[in-house]
Coordinates of C-alpha atoms in Angstrom, one line a residue:
M1 CA -4.1 43.3 -21.0
S2 CA -6.0 40.3 -19.5
P3 CA -8.9 38.8 -21.5
G4 CA -11.3 39.7 -18.7
R5 CA -10.2 43.4 -18.7
A6 CA -10.2 43.6 -22.5
A7 CA -13.7 42.3 -22.7
S8 CA -14.8 44.6 -19.9
G9 CA -13.3 47.6 -21.7
Q10 CA -14.9 46.7 -25.1
L11 CA -18.4 46.2 -23.8
G12 CA -18.5 48.8 -21.1
G13 CA -17.8 51.8 -23.3
T14 CA -18.9 55.0 -21.6
R15 CA -21.7 53.2 -19.8
T16 CA -21.6 51.4 -16.5
P17 CA -18.6 49.1 -16.4
A18 CA -19.4 45.4 -16.7
R19 CA -19.6 43.6 -13.4
P20 CA -17.4 40.5 -12.7
A21 CA -19.2 37.1 -12.7
S22 CA -19.2 36.9 -9.0
R23 CA -21.5 40.0 -8.8
V24 CA -23.8 39.1 -11.6
R25 CA -27.3 38.3 -10.4
V26 CA -27.7 34.6 -10.2
S27 CA -30.9 32.9 -11.3
P28 CA -32.9 31.1 -8.6
G29 CA -32.3 27.7 -10.3
W30 CA -28.6 28.2 -10.3
A31 CA -28.7 29.2 -6.6
V32 CA -30.5 26.0 -5.9
V33 CA -27.8 24.0 -7.7
W34 CA -25.0 25.5 -5.6
T35 CA -27.0 25.1 -2.4
L36 CA -27.5 21.4 -3.1
A37 CA -23.8 21.0 -4.0
A38 CA -23.0 22.2 -0.6
V39 CA -25.8 20.7 1.4
V40 CA -25.9 17.1 0.1
P41 CA -22.3 16.3 1.0
L42 CA -22.8 18.1 4.4
V43 CA -25.9 16.0 5.1
F44 CA -24.1 12.8 4.1
L45 CA -21.1 13.6 6.4
A46 CA -23.4 14.7 9.2
I47 CA -25.3 11.4 9.1
F48 CA -22.5 9.0 8.5
F49 CA -19.6 10.7 10.3
V50 CA -20.6 13.4 12.7
W51 CA -23.6 11.5 14.2
P52 CA -21.7 8.2 14.9
V53 CA -18.6 10.0 16.3
A54 CA -20.8 12.4 18.4
A55 CA -22.9 9.5 19.7
L56 CA -19.8 7.6 20.9
V57 CA -18.3 10.8 22.5
A58 CA -21.7 11.5 24.1
K59 CA -21.6 8.2 25.9
G60 CA -18.6 9.5 27.7
F61 CA -20.5 12.5 29.0
F62 CA -23.7 10.5 29.7
P63 CA -22.5 7.1 30.7
D64 CA -25.8 6.1 32.5
G65 CA -28.1 8.6 30.8
T66 CA -27.1 11.4 33.2
P67 CA -24.4 14.0 32.8
S68 CA -21.1 13.0 34.4
L69 CA -17.4 13.9 34.0
A70 CA -16.1 11.1 36.2
G71 CA -14.7 9.3 33.2
F72 CA -12.8 12.3 32.0
E73 CA -11.4 13.0 35.5
Q74 CA -10.3 9.4 35.7
V75 CA -8.6 9.5 32.4
F76 CA -6.8 12.9 32.7
T77 CA -5.6 12.2 36.2
A78 CA -4.0 8.9 35.2
Q79 CA -0.2 8.8 34.5
R80 CA -0.9 6.2 31.7
T81 CA -2.9 8.8 29.8
W82 CA -0.2 11.4 29.8
R83 CA 2.4 8.8 28.9
I84 CA 0.3 7.8 25.9
V85 CA -0.2 11.4 24.8
R86 CA 3.5 12.1 25.1
Q87 CA 4.3 9.0 23.0
T88 CA 1.8 10.0 20.4
L89 CA 3.2 13.5 20.0
T90 CA 6.8 12.2 20.0
Q91 CA 6.2 9.6 17.4
A92 CA 4.2 12.0 15.3
V93 CA 6.9 14.7 15.4
A94 CA 9.7 12.3 14.6
G95 CA 7.8 10.7 11.8
T96 CA 7.0 14.1 10.3
V97 CA 10.5 15.4 10.5
V98 CA 12.1 12.3 8.9
S99 CA 9.4 12.2 6.2
V100 CA 10.1 15.9 5.3
L101 CA 13.9 15.5 5.3
L102 CA 13.7 12.5 3.0
G103 CA 10.7 13.5 1.0
V104 CA 12.0 16.9 -0.3
P105 CA 14.9 15.3 -2.2
G106 CA 12.5 12.8 -3.6
A107 CA 10.1 15.6 -4.7
Y108 CA 12.9 17.2 -6.6
V109 CA 14.0 14.0 -8.4
L110 CA 10.5 12.8 -9.3
Y111 CA 8.9 16.1 -10.2
R112 CA 11.6 18.6 -11.1
T113 CA 13.7 16.3 -13.4
R114 CA 12.7 14.1 -16.3
F115 CA 14.0 10.5 -16.8
P116 CA 12.8 7.3 -18.4
G117 CA 10.4 5.4 -16.1
R118 CA 9.6 8.4 -13.9
E119 CA 5.9 7.7 -13.9
V120 CA 6.5 4.1 -12.8
V121 CA 8.6 5.3 -9.9
R122 CA 5.9 7.9 -8.9
A123 CA 3.2 5.2 -8.9
F124 CA 5.4 2.8 -6.9
V125 CA 6.1 5.5 -4.3
T126 CA 2.4 6.0 -3.8
I127 CA 1.6 2.3 -3.2
P128 CA 2.6 2.3 0.5
F129 CA 0.2 5.2 1.2
V130 CA -2.8 3.0 0.2
L131 CA -1.7 -0.3 1.6
P132 CA -3.5 -1.7 4.6
T133 CA -1.5 -0.8 7.7
V134 CA -1.7 -4.3 9.1
V135 CA 0.0 -5.7 6.0
V136 CA 2.8 -3.2 6.2
G137 CA 3.2 -3.8 10.0
V138 CA 3.5 -7.6 9.4
A139 CA 6.0 -7.0 6.5
F140 CA 8.2 -4.9 8.7
K141 CA 7.9 -7.2 11.7
T142 CA 8.8 -10.3 9.6
L143 CA 11.8 -8.3 8.2
L144 CA 13.0 -7.2 11.6
A145 CA 12.2 -10.2 13.7
S146 CA 15.1 -12.2 15.2
S147 CA 14.6 -14.9 12.5
G148 CA 14.3 -12.3 9.7
P149 CA 17.1 -11.0 7.4
L150 CA 17.4 -7.8 9.4
G151 CA 17.0 -9.4 12.8
F152 CA 20.7 -8.7 13.6
L153 CA 19.8 -5.0 13.9
G154 CA 17.7 -5.6 17.0
L155 CA 14.9 -3.3 15.9
D156 CA 12.0 -5.6 16.5
E157 CA 9.3 -3.9 18.7
T158 CA 11.4 -0.7 19.0
W159 CA 10.6 3.0 18.6
A160 CA 12.8 3.1 15.5
A161 CA 10.8 0.4 13.7
I162 CA 7.6 2.4 14.2
I163 CA 9.2 5.6 12.9
A164 CA 10.5 3.7 9.8
A165 CA 7.1 2.3 9.1
L166 CA 5.5 5.7 9.5
V167 CA 7.9 7.2 7.0
F168 CA 7.2 4.2 4.7
F169 CA 3.5 5.3 4.6
N170 CA 3.9 9.1 4.6
Y171 CA 6.9 9.6 2.3
S172 CA 4.7 9.9 -0.7
V173 CA 2.6 12.6 0.9
I174 CA 5.6 15.0 1.1
V175 CA 6.9 13.9 -2.4
R176 CA 3.5 14.6 -4.0
T177 CA 2.7 17.8 -2.1
V178 CA 6.1 19.4 -2.6
G179 CA 6.8 17.9 -5.9
G180 CA 3.6 19.0 -7.5
L181 CA 4.5 22.6 -6.8
W182 CA 8.2 22.3 -7.4
G183 CA 7.7 20.9 -10.9
R184 CA 5.8 24.0 -11.9
L185 CA 8.0 26.7 -10.3
D186 CA 9.3 29.2 -12.9
P187 CA 13.0 28.2 -13.4
R188 CA 13.9 31.7 -14.6
L189 CA 13.9 33.0 -11.0
G190 CA 16.7 30.6 -10.0
E191 CA 18.5 31.2 -13.3
A192 CA 18.6 35.0 -12.7
A193 CA 20.1 34.4 -9.2
R194 CA 22.8 32.2 -10.7
V195 CA 23.6 34.8 -13.3
L196 CA 24.1 37.3 -10.5
G197 CA 26.7 35.0 -8.9
A198 CA 24.6 33.0 -6.4
S199 CA 25.8 29.4 -5.7
P200 CA 23.3 26.5 -6.1
A201 CA 23.0 26.3 -2.3
R202 CA 22.2 29.9 -2.0
V203 CA 19.7 29.8 -4.8
F204 CA 17.9 26.9 -3.1
A205 CA 18.0 28.7 0.3
T206 CA 16.8 32.1 -0.9
V207 CA 14.7 31.4 -4.0
T208 CA 13.4 27.8 -4.1
L209 CA 12.9 27.1 -0.4
P210 CA 10.8 30.2 0.3
A211 CA 8.6 29.3 -2.7
L212 CA 8.2 25.7 -1.5
A213 CA 7.7 26.6 2.2
P214 CA 3.8 26.6 2.0
A215 CA 3.8 23.2 0.3
I216 CA 6.3 21.8 2.8
A217 CA 4.4 23.1 5.8
S218 CA 1.1 21.8 4.4
G219 CA 2.5 18.4 3.7
A220 CA 4.1 18.3 7.1
A221 CA 0.8 19.1 8.8
I222 CA -1.0 16.3 7.0
V223 CA 1.9 13.8 7.8
F224 CA 1.7 14.8 11.4
L225 CA -2.0 14.1 11.4
F226 CA -1.5 10.6 9.8
C227 CA 1.4 9.8 12.2
A228 CA -0.6 10.9 15.3
S229 CA -3.6 8.7 14.2
A230 CA -1.6 5.6 13.2
Y231 CA -3.3 2.4 14.3
G232 CA -2.2 -0.8 12.5
I233 CA 1.5 0.0 12.5
V234 CA 1.6 0.7 16.3
M235 CA -0.5 -2.4 17.1
V236 CA 1.7 -4.7 15.1
L237 CA 5.1 -3.2 15.7
G238 CA 4.9 -1.4 19.0
G239 CA 3.1 -3.6 21.4
V240 CA 1.9 -2.3 24.7
S241 CA 5.0 -0.2 25.5
F242 CA 4.5 2.1 22.5
G243 CA 0.7 2.7 22.7
T244 CA -0.8 5.8 21.2
I245 CA -4.1 7.7 21.6
E246 CA -5.5 5.6 18.6
T247 CA -4.5 2.3 20.1
E248 CA -5.7 3.3 23.5
I249 CA -9.1 4.2 22.1
W250 CA -9.3 0.7 20.7
Y251 CA -8.2 -0.8 24.0
Q252 CA -10.7 1.2 26.1
T253 CA -13.5 0.5 23.7
T254 CA -13.1 -3.1 22.7
Q255 CA -11.2 -4.6 25.7
L256 CA -12.5 -2.7 28.7
L257 CA -15.8 -1.3 27.3
N258 CA -14.9 1.9 29.0
L259 CA -16.7 4.4 26.7
P260 CA -16.1 7.4 29.0
A261 CA -12.4 6.9 28.7
A262 CA -12.5 6.3 25.0
S263 CA -14.6 9.5 24.6
A264 CA -12.1 11.6 26.5
L265 CA -9.3 10.3 24.3
S266 CA -11.3 10.9 21.2
I267 CA -11.7 14.5 22.1
V268 CA -7.9 14.8 22.6
Q269 CA -7.4 13.3 19.2
L270 CA -10.0 15.7 17.6
V271 CA -8.0 18.6 19.0
L272 CA -4.8 17.4 17.4
V273 CA -6.7 16.7 14.1
T274 CA -8.3 20.2 14.1
A275 CA -5.0 21.9 14.8
S276 CA -3.2 20.0 12.0
L277 CA -6.0 20.8 9.5
L278 CA -5.9 24.5 10.4
V279 CA -2.2 24.6 9.7
A280 CA -2.6 22.6 6.5
N281 CA -5.4 24.8 5.2
R282 CA -3.5 28.0 6.0
M283 CA -0.4 26.8 4.2
Q284 CA -2.5 25.6 1.2
A285 CA -4.0 29.1 1.0
R286 CA -0.5 30.5 0.7
Q287 CA 0.4 27.8 -1.8
Q288 CA -2.4 28.9 -4.0
R289 CA -1.0 32.4 -4.1
A290 CA 2.3 30.9 -5.3
H291 CA 0.5 29.6 -8.4
R292 CA 1.3 33.0 -10.0
L293 CA 4.9 31.8 -10.2
L294 CA 4.0 28.6 -12.0
T295 CA 4.1 27.5 -15.6
D296 CA 2.8 24.3 -17.2
D297 CA 5.8 21.9 -17.1
R298 CA 8.6 24.2 -18.2
G299 CA 10.0 24.0 -14.7
E300 CA 11.1 20.4 -15.4
R301 CA 14.5 19.6 -16.8
R302 CA 16.4 16.6 -18.0
W303 CA 18.0 14.6 -15.2
S304 CA 21.8 15.1 -14.9
W305 CA 24.0 13.0 -12.6
R306 CA 26.5 15.9 -12.2
R307 CA 23.8 18.3 -11.0
D308 CA 21.3 15.9 -9.3
W309 CA 23.5 13.2 -7.8
A310 CA 22.9 14.2 -4.1
A311 CA 19.1 14.2 -4.3
S312 CA 19.2 11.2 -6.6
L313 CA 21.4 9.2 -4.2
V314 CA 19.1 10.0 -1.2
T315 CA 16.0 9.1 -3.2
F316 CA 17.5 5.8 -4.5
L317 CA 18.6 4.7 -1.1
L318 CA 15.3 5.6 0.5
V319 CA 13.2 3.9 -2.3
A320 CA 15.4 0.8 -2.5
G321 CA 16.0 0.4 1.3
L322 CA 12.8 1.5 2.9
L323 CA 10.1 1.1 0.3
V324 CA 11.3 -1.8 -1.9
T325 CA 12.8 -4.0 0.8
P326 CA 9.7 -4.7 2.9
L327 CA 7.5 -5.2 -0.2
A328 CA 10.2 -7.4 -1.9
Y329 CA 10.5 -9.5 1.2
L330 CA 6.7 -9.7 1.3
A331 CA 6.7 -11.1 -2.3
F332 CA 9.6 -13.5 -1.4
R333 CA 7.7 -14.9 1.6
S334 CA 4.7 -15.4 -0.6
V335 CA 6.6 -17.9 -2.9
W336 CA 8.9 -19.5 -0.3
T337 CA 7.5 -22.7 1.2
P338 CA 9.1 -25.3 3.5
S339 CA 9.9 -27.3 0.3
G340 CA 11.4 -24.3 -1.6
F341 CA 10.1 -21.9 -4.1
S342 CA 6.5 -22.6 -5.2
L343 CA 3.2 -20.9 -6.1
Q344 CA 1.4 -23.1 -3.6
Y345 CA 0.2 -20.2 -1.5
Y346 CA -1.3 -18.5 -4.5
R347 CA -3.1 -21.7 -5.5
L348 CA -4.4 -22.0 -2.0
L349 CA -6.1 -18.5 -2.3
A350 CA -9.0 -20.4 -3.9
T351 CA -9.5 -22.2 -0.6
T352 CA -10.4 -21.1 2.9
G353 CA -7.0 -22.1 4.4
E354 CA -6.6 -24.3 7.5
G355 CA -10.0 -23.4 8.9
A356 CA -9.2 -19.7 9.1
L357 CA -11.8 -18.3 6.7
V358 CA -15.4 -18.6 5.8
I359 CA -14.9 -17.6 2.1
P360 CA -12.0 -18.2 -0.2
V361 CA -9.5 -15.3 -0.7
W362 CA -10.4 -14.9 -4.3
T363 CA -14.0 -14.4 -3.4
A364 CA -13.0 -11.8 -0.9
A365 CA -10.9 -10.1 -3.6
A366 CA -13.9 -9.9 -6.0
Y367 CA -16.1 -8.6 -3.2
S368 CA -13.5 -6.0 -2.3
L369 CA -13.5 -4.8 -5.9
R370 CA -17.2 -4.4 -6.0
I371 CA -17.3 -2.6 -2.6
A372 CA -14.4 -0.3 -3.7
L373 CA -16.2 0.5 -6.9
G374 CA -19.4 1.6 -5.0
A375 CA -17.3 3.6 -2.5
T376 CA -15.4 5.3 -5.3
L377 CA -18.5 6.3 -7.1
L378 CA -20.0 7.8 -3.9
A379 CA -16.8 9.5 -2.9
V380 CA -16.1 11.0 -6.3
G381 CA -19.6 12.3 -6.7
L382 CA -19.6 14.0 -3.3
G383 CA -16.0 15.1 -3.8
L384 CA -16.8 16.8 -7.1
A385 CA -19.7 18.8 -5.5
V386 CA -17.5 19.8 -2.5
S387 CA -14.6 20.8 -4.7
F388 CA -16.7 23.0 -7.0
V389 CA -18.1 24.8 -4.0
V390 CA -14.9 25.2 -2.0
S391 CA -12.8 26.3 -5.1
R392 CA -14.9 29.5 -5.4
R393 CA -13.2 32.8 -4.5
P394 CA -15.7 35.0 -2.7
R395 CA -14.9 38.7 -2.4
S396 CA -16.1 38.9 1.2
A397 CA -14.0 37.9 4.2
L398 CA -17.0 36.0 5.6
G399 CA -17.4 34.0 2.4
R400 CA -13.7 33.1 2.3
G401 CA -13.8 32.1 6.0
T402 CA -16.9 30.0 5.4
L403 CA -15.3 28.1 2.6
R404 CA -12.1 27.5 4.6
A405 CA -14.3 26.1 7.4
L406 CA -16.1 23.8 5.0
D407 CA -12.8 22.6 3.5
S408 CA -11.5 21.8 7.0
F409 CA -14.8 20.0 7.9
F410 CA -14.5 17.6 5.0
M411 CA -10.9 16.8 6.0
L412 CA -11.9 15.6 9.5
P413 CA -12.3 11.9 8.5
L414 CA -8.5 11.8 7.7
G415 CA -7.6 12.0 11.4
V416 CA -10.5 10.7 13.4
S417 CA -10.0 7.2 14.8
A418 CA -11.3 4.5 12.4
V419 CA -12.1 2.6 15.6
T420 CA -14.3 5.5 16.7
V421 CA -16.1 5.7 13.3
G422 CA -16.6 1.9 13.0
F423 CA -17.9 1.5 16.6
G424 CA -20.0 4.6 16.2
F425 CA -21.7 3.0 13.2
L426 CA -22.6 0.0 15.3
I427 CA -24.3 2.0 18.0
T428 CA -26.1 4.5 15.8
L429 CA -27.1 2.8 12.6
N430 CA -28.7 -0.2 14.4
R431 CA -32.4 1.0 14.6
P432 CA -35.0 2.7 12.4
P433 CA -35.1 4.9 10.5
L434 CA -31.5 3.9 9.6
D435 CA -31.1 0.3 10.6
L436 CA -28.2 -0.7 8.3
R437 CA -26.6 -3.5 10.4
S438 CA -27.4 -6.2 7.8
S439 CA -27.2 -3.9 4.8
F440 CA -24.3 -4.3 2.3
V441 CA -24.1 -0.5 1.9
L442 CA -22.6 0.1 5.3
V443 CA -19.1 -0.9 4.2
P444 CA -18.9 1.2 1.0
I445 CA -20.3 4.2 3.0
A446 CA -17.6 3.8 5.6
Q447 CA -14.9 3.5 2.8
A448 CA -16.3 6.5 1.0
I449 CA -16.0 8.6 4.1
V450 CA -12.3 7.7 4.3
A451 CA -11.7 8.3 0.6
L452 CA -13.7 11.6 0.4
P453 CA -10.9 13.9 1.8
L454 CA -8.5 12.4 -0.7
V455 CA -10.8 13.1 -3.6
V456 CA -11.3 16.7 -2.5
R457 CA -7.5 17.2 -2.0
S458 CA -6.9 15.8 -5.5
L459 CA -9.5 18.0 -7.3
L460 CA -9.1 21.3 -5.4
P461 CA -5.7 22.3 -6.7
V462 CA -6.9 21.8 -10.3
L463 CA -10.0 23.9 -9.8
R464 CA -8.2 26.6 -7.8
A465 CA -5.7 27.0 -10.6
I466 CA -8.4 28.5 -12.8
D467 CA -7.9 32.2 -13.2
P468 CA -11.1 33.8 -12.0
R469 CA -10.8 36.4 -14.7
Q470 CA -11.7 33.6 -17.2
R471 CA -15.1 33.2 -15.5
E472 CA -15.5 36.9 -15.3
A473 CA -14.8 37.4 -19.0
A474 CA -17.1 34.6 -20.0
A475 CA -19.9 36.0 -17.9
T476 CA -19.3 39.5 -19.3
L477 CA -19.6 38.2 -22.8
G478 CA -23.0 36.8 -22.0
A479 CA -22.3 33.2 -21.0
S480 CA -24.7 31.7 -18.5
P481 CA -23.5 30.1 -15.3
W482 CA -24.1 26.7 -16.8
R483 CA -22.1 27.6 -19.9
V484 CA -19.2 28.9 -17.7
L485 CA -19.3 25.7 -15.7
A486 CA -19.4 23.5 -18.8
T487 CA -16.6 25.3 -20.7
I488 CA -14.2 26.4 -18.0
D489 CA -14.6 24.5 -14.8
G490 CA -15.8 21.2 -16.3
P491 CA -12.9 20.3 -18.6
L492 CA -10.3 21.0 -15.9
A493 CA -12.3 19.0 -13.3
L494 CA -12.4 16.1 -15.7
R495 CA -8.6 16.3 -16.0
G496 CA -8.3 15.9 -12.3
L497 CA -10.9 13.2 -12.0
G498 CA -8.6 10.4 -13.0
L499 CA -6.2 11.1 -10.1
A500 CA -9.1 11.5 -7.7
T501 CA -10.8 8.3 -8.8
G502 CA -7.5 6.4 -8.5
F503 CA -6.9 7.6 -5.0
A504 CA -10.5 6.8 -4.0
F505 CA -10.4 3.3 -5.5
A506 CA -7.0 2.4 -4.1
T507 CA -7.8 3.7 -0.6
S508 CA -11.2 1.8 -0.5
L509 CA -9.4 -1.4 -1.5
G510 CA -7.0 -1.1 1.4
E511 CA -9.2 0.4 4.1
F512 CA -9.0 -1.8 7.2
G513 CA -9.9 0.2 10.4
A514 CA -13.6 0.8 10.0
T515 CA -14.2 -2.1 7.7
S516 CA -12.9 -4.6 10.3
F517 CA -15.7 -3.5 12.6
L518 CA -18.5 -3.6 9.9
S519 CA -17.7 -6.6 7.6
R520 CA -19.2 -10.0 8.2
P521 CA -17.2 -13.3 7.9
N522 CA -19.2 -14.3 4.8
A523 CA -18.7 -10.9 3.2
A524 CA -15.2 -9.9 4.2
T525 CA -12.9 -7.6 2.2
L526 CA -9.4 -8.6 1.3
P527 CA -7.6 -6.6 4.1
V528 CA -9.9 -8.2 6.7
V529 CA -9.2 -11.7 5.3
I530 CA -5.4 -11.0 5.4
F531 CA -5.7 -9.9 9.1
E532 CA -7.7 -13.1 9.8
L533 CA -5.0 -15.3 8.1
I534 CA -2.2 -13.6 10.0
G535 CA -3.9 -14.1 13.3
R536 CA -4.3 -17.9 12.8
P537 CA -1.6 -20.4 13.5
G538 CA 0.0 -22.5 10.7
A539 CA 2.5 -21.9 8.0
Q540 CA -0.1 -22.4 5.3
N541 CA -2.3 -19.6 6.7
Y542 CA 0.7 -17.2 7.0
G543 CA 1.9 -18.0 3.5
M544 CA -1.6 -17.3 2.2
A545 CA -1.6 -14.0 4.0
M546 CA 1.6 -13.1 2.3
A547 CA 0.2 -14.1 -1.1
A548 CA -3.0 -12.2 -0.5
S549 CA -1.0 -9.1 0.6
V550 CA 1.0 -9.2 -2.7
L551 CA -2.2 -9.5 -4.6
L552 CA -3.6 -6.4 -2.8
A553 CA -0.4 -4.5 -3.4
L554 CA -0.5 -5.3 -7.1
M555 CA -4.1 -4.2 -7.4
T556 CA -3.5 -0.9 -5.7
G557 CA -0.3 -0.4 -7.7
V558 CA -2.0 -0.9 -11.0
V559 CA -4.7 1.6 -10.0
M560 CA -2.3 4.2 -8.9
A561 CA -0.1 3.8 -12.0
L562 CA -3.1 4.5 -14.2
A563 CA -4.1 7.4 -11.9
E564 CA -0.6 8.9 -12.1
R565 CA -0.7 8.8 -15.9
L566 CA -3.9 10.9 -15.8
R567 CA -2.5 13.3 -13.3
P568 CA -3.0 16.9 -14.6
S569 CA -0.1 19.4 -14.3
E570 CA -2.3 21.6 -12.2
A571 CA -2.6 18.9 -9.5
T572 CA -0.1 20.2 -6.9
G573 CA -1.8 18.5 -4.0
W574 CA -1.2 15.0 -2.7

């Protein structure tokens, strides 16, 4: 008998049965707390996300202050638009399929098996996800250029190079999403099938794969969203011939100042984002039901070459070939000078280069850390409030639908163009009562918006893993809502807070899209400084860009290594 039912039976007697916690009358003060937990993040996102994006989109409908659809007609009747939409969907589908095919074996090796150094490999796999896209684009381009070590492959400025870079970024999403669930599947199900004579392949196809299907579909939907909204990779590796909706929004906004066209494309992108999030949320709901099959970490087993060689070989080749090679070549270029190996470029980080920068790179790095800290505190505070609200399990269909809609709403910043958000900030937050153009808070707010969905996605699986009967039993035994929150929800939330904080801090450190619009030359972040160095001529500037990129990779790697060590077993999300 469960604790909740036992308590109910003991206290109920022959009188009216005890009601579950969700039906106990809530005090007015407690109702205010839950209302604020939902309203404050909603107001924040409404002001600093919905308003800027809506203002930019509205300029497409009201180009001269009067309603007009001429811009939309011009965009959707142009062959260029449909070519770009087709290229966006093709690249997103290809990047998603390859990421899933290669990520599932990695999820098995890194989360189902145990071996020395596993946490280090997990942290390393996560680093590409939080690296600035422009840095990775340049690393791949340098590697694949005709003068690079892989130039003989002829992949420079090709569709294959873009797909490889997309997989580089999104591999960890599949590994973490699928692996978090796989590591906690009850192994006795597969063992029973093998005892009955099923082969390992049949056990995987009939037992394991159906259990993992919601996690795979959820991860694939998120990867599709990231691939469809890729910006820096396509800009650096694709050129004009491989433009996507994201790059076209940038082109129409900054080069042609054609806001109606940019608005039309932003709406197309929002449709893709919304569809991806709906699929992801539906699959995550199914995944939560699969938690009944999970145990703590008994699903893990010691690594064995005889049993795990195939998945291990695929994972090793992928990690060594696709993840290590670009980063290793980046590190190599940072110490290779015309006169041989030297730390010259790292010493030059204390300077402004050959007239490329206003502030030294080390100053930008220190500023990035301060900005990331502020963004992290903001994102984690809001994310905790959102996660506590969305993790509730209402009994009514209306309540469940409302929470699913709220969850999807806070995921929107993941797929909306960073160009749209940054440009929207400039045209909305430039006059009273919110004139923040010269305020230092604008950049951390933008970074917090980007990091907020990652915080929520890190905390929700932990809070949703709580058996609601625990809350019901505590309430039945007389615990106040505050006591239930402090003794049941609070400790588990703290366990997931390390991972959420790590994701928020690393993401803020590497955020480039919106920050590039908002930062000033005398207060630039490290990713913006790297982009400036790459765009200036001179071997010294380029070498400093490589050294600064290695510095940024090390900073994010250390943060994610610490976060991975604090990852709770309940965290099955990415």
